[in-house]
Every structure is written in structure tokens, then in C-alpha cells.
PDB file of C-alpha atoms in Angstrom:
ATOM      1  CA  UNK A  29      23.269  38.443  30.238  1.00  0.00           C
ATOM      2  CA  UNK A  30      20.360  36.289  29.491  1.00  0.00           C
ATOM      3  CA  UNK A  31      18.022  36.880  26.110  1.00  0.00           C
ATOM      4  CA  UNK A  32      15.447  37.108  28.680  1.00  0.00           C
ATOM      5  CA  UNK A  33      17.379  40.277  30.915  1.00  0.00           C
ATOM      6  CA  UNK A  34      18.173  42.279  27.729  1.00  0.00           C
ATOM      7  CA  UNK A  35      14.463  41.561  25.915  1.00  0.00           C
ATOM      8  CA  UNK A  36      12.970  42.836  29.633  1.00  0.00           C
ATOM      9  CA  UNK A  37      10.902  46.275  29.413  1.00  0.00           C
ATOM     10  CA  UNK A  38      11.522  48.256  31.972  1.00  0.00           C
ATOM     11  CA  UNK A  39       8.469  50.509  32.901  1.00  0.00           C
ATOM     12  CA  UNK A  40      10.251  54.083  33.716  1.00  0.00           C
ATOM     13  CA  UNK A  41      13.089  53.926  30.351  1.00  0.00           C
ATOM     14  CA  UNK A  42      12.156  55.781  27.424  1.00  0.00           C
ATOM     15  CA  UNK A  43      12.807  53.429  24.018  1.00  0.00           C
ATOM     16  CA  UNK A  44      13.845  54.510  20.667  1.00  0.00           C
ATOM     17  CA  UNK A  45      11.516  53.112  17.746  1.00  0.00           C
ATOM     18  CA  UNK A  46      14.546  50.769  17.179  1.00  0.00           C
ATOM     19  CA  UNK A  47      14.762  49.646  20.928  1.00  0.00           C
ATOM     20  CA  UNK A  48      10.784  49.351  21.097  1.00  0.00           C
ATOM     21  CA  UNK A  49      10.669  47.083  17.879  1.00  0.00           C
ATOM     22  CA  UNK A  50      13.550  44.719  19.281  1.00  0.00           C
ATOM     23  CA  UNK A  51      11.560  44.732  22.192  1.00  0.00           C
ATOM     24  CA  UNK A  52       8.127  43.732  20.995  1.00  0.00           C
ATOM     25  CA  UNK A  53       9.961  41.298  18.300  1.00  0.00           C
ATOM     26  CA  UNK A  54       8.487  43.639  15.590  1.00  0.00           C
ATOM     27  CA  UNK A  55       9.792  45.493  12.974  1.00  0.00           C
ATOM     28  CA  UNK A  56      10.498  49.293  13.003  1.00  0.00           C
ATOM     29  CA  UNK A  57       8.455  50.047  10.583  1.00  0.00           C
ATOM     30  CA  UNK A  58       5.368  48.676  12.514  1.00  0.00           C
ATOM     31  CA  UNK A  59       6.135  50.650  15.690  1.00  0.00           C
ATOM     32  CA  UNK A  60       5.841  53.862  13.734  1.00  0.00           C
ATOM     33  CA  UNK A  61       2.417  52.953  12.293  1.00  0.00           C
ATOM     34  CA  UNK A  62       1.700  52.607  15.291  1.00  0.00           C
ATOM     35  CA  UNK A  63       2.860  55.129  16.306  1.00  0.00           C
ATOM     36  CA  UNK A  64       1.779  57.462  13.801  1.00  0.00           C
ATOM     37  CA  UNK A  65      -1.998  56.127  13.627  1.00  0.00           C
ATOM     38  CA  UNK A  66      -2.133  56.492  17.875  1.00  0.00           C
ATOM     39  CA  UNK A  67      -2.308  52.392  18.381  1.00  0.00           C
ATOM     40  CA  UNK A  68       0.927  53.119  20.460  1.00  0.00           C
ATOM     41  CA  UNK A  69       1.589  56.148  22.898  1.00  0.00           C
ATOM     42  CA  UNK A  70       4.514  57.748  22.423  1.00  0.00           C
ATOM     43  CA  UNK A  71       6.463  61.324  22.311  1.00  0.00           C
ATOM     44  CA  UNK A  72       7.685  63.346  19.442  1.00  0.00           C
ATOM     45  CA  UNK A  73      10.646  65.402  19.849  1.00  0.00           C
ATOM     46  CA  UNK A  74      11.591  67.164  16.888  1.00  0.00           C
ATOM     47  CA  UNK A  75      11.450  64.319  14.476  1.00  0.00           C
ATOM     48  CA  UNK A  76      12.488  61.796  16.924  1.00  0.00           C
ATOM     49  CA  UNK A  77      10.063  59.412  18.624  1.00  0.00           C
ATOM     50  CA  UNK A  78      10.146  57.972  22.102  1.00  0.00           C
ATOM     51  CA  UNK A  79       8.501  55.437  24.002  1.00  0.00           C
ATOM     52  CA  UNK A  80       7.852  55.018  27.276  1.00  0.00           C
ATOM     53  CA  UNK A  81       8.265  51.586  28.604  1.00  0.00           C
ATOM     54  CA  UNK A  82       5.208  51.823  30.861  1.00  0.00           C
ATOM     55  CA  UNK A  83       3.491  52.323  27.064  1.00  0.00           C
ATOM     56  CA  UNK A  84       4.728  49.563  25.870  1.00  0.00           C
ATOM     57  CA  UNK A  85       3.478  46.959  28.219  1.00  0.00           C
ATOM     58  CA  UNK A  86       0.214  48.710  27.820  1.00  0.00           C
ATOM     59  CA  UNK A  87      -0.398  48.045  24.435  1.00  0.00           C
ATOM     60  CA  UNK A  88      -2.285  45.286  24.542  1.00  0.00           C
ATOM     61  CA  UNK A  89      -4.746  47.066  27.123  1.00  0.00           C
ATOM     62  CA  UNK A  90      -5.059  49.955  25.085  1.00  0.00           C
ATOM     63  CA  UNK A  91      -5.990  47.465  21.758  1.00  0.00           C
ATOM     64  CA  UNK A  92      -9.000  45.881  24.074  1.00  0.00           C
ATOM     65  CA  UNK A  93     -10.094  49.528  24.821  1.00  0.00           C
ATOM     66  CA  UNK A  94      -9.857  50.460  21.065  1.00  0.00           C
ATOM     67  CA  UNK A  95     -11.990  47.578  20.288  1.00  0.00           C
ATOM     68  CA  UNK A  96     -14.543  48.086  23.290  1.00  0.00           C
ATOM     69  CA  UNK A  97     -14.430  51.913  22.039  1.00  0.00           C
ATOM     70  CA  UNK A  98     -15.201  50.635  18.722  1.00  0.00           C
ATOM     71  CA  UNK A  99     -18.088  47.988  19.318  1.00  0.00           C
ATOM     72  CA  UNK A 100     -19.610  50.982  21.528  1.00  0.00           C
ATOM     73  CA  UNK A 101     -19.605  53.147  18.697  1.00  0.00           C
ATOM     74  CA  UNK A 102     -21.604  50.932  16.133  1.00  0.00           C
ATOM     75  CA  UNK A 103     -24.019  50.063  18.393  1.00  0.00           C
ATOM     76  CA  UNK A 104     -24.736  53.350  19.086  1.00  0.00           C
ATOM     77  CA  UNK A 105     -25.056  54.491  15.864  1.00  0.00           C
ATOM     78  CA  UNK A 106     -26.565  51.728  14.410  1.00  0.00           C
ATOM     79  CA  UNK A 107     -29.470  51.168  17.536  1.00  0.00           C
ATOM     80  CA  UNK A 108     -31.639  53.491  15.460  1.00  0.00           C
ATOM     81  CA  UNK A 109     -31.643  51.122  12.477  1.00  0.00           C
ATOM     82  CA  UNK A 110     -32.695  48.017  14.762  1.00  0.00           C
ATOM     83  CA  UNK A 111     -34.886  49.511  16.597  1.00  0.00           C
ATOM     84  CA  UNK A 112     -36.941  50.318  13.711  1.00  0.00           C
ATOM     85  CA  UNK A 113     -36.391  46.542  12.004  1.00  0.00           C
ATOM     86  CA  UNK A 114     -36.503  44.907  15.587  1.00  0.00           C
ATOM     87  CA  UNK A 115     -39.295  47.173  17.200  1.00  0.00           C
ATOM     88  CA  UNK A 116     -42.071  47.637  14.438  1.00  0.00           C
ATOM     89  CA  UNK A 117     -46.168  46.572  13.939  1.00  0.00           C
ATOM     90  CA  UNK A 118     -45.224  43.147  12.636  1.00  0.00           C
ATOM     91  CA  UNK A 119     -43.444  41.791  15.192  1.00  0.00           C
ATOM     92  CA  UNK A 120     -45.064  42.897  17.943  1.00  0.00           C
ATOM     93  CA  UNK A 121     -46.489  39.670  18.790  1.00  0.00           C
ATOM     94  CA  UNK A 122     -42.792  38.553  19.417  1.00  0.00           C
ATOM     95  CA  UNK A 123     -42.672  41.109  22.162  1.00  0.00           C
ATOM     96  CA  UNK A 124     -44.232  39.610  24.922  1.00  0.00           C
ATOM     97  CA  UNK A 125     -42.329  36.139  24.560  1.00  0.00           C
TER      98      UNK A 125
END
């Protein structure tokens, strides 16, 4: 077998934390945190983890959402704030430009 067969992620497997870190070329230590902190989907059984491979190959989908989810999140609470530096008396004559 090929490095490249036994690295492949198969979709429908369930990993260990172990498996998953060999997998990704990280440690086991960072697939808990991520794990733990929801970065990574996953199941707890008891006090044993497992990941679905499906999960894995989504990670890097779910990080763009996370930052998307994020960037929507301070401009919404931080529109207030502009609007009233942005959208005020003394600039007004900007507005029309």
C-alpha cells in the first residue's frame, strides 16, 4: 500500500482522535481542541471521541463559514458605531459624491 491509499479519508468511516490526527498530519492534541472548542464535528461516546470522515474533509468549509459567521457578526454590531461617525452633520456634504 501506497502513503497515499493509507493517508486517504474515506467519507462514511468513523476515525479515532489518533486516526484523525495521522490523517490531517496533525497532532492529537490539536484534534481535540478542536474538537472540544466545536472547530471540528465530532461524537462523544462516553469519554471517547469519534470522527466522521465526511467531517473531516469538511473542515476547511466549516473554517470559511466560521470566519464569514464572524465578519457578519462585527459588522452587525458595530454598524451602529459607523453610522453615527460615517452618517453625521459634518459630512454630509460627502454624501452626494
Amino acid at each position: 500500500m501506497s502513503v497515499s491509499e493509507t493517508l486517504a479519508i474515506r467519507p462514511n468511516v468513523y476515525y479515532t482522535p489518533e486516526e484523525a490526527a495521522q490523517l490531517l498530519r496533525v497532532s492529537e492534541q490539536d484534534v481535540m481542541a478542536m474538537l472540544q472548542s466545536g472547530r471540528a464535528r465530532g461524537v462523544q461516546i462516553g469519554q471517547h471521541w469519534r470522527i466522521l470522515g465526511a467531517a473531516l474533509l469538511d473542515l476547511s468549509a466549516m473554517e470559511e463559514g466560521a470566519e464569514a459567521a464572524l465578519v457578519h457578526d462585527w459588522m452587525g454590531a458595530s454598524l451602529p458605531t459607523l453610522m453615527e461617525v460615517w452618517d453625521n452633520e459634518e459630512d454630509a456634504v460627502y454624501d452626494d459624491l
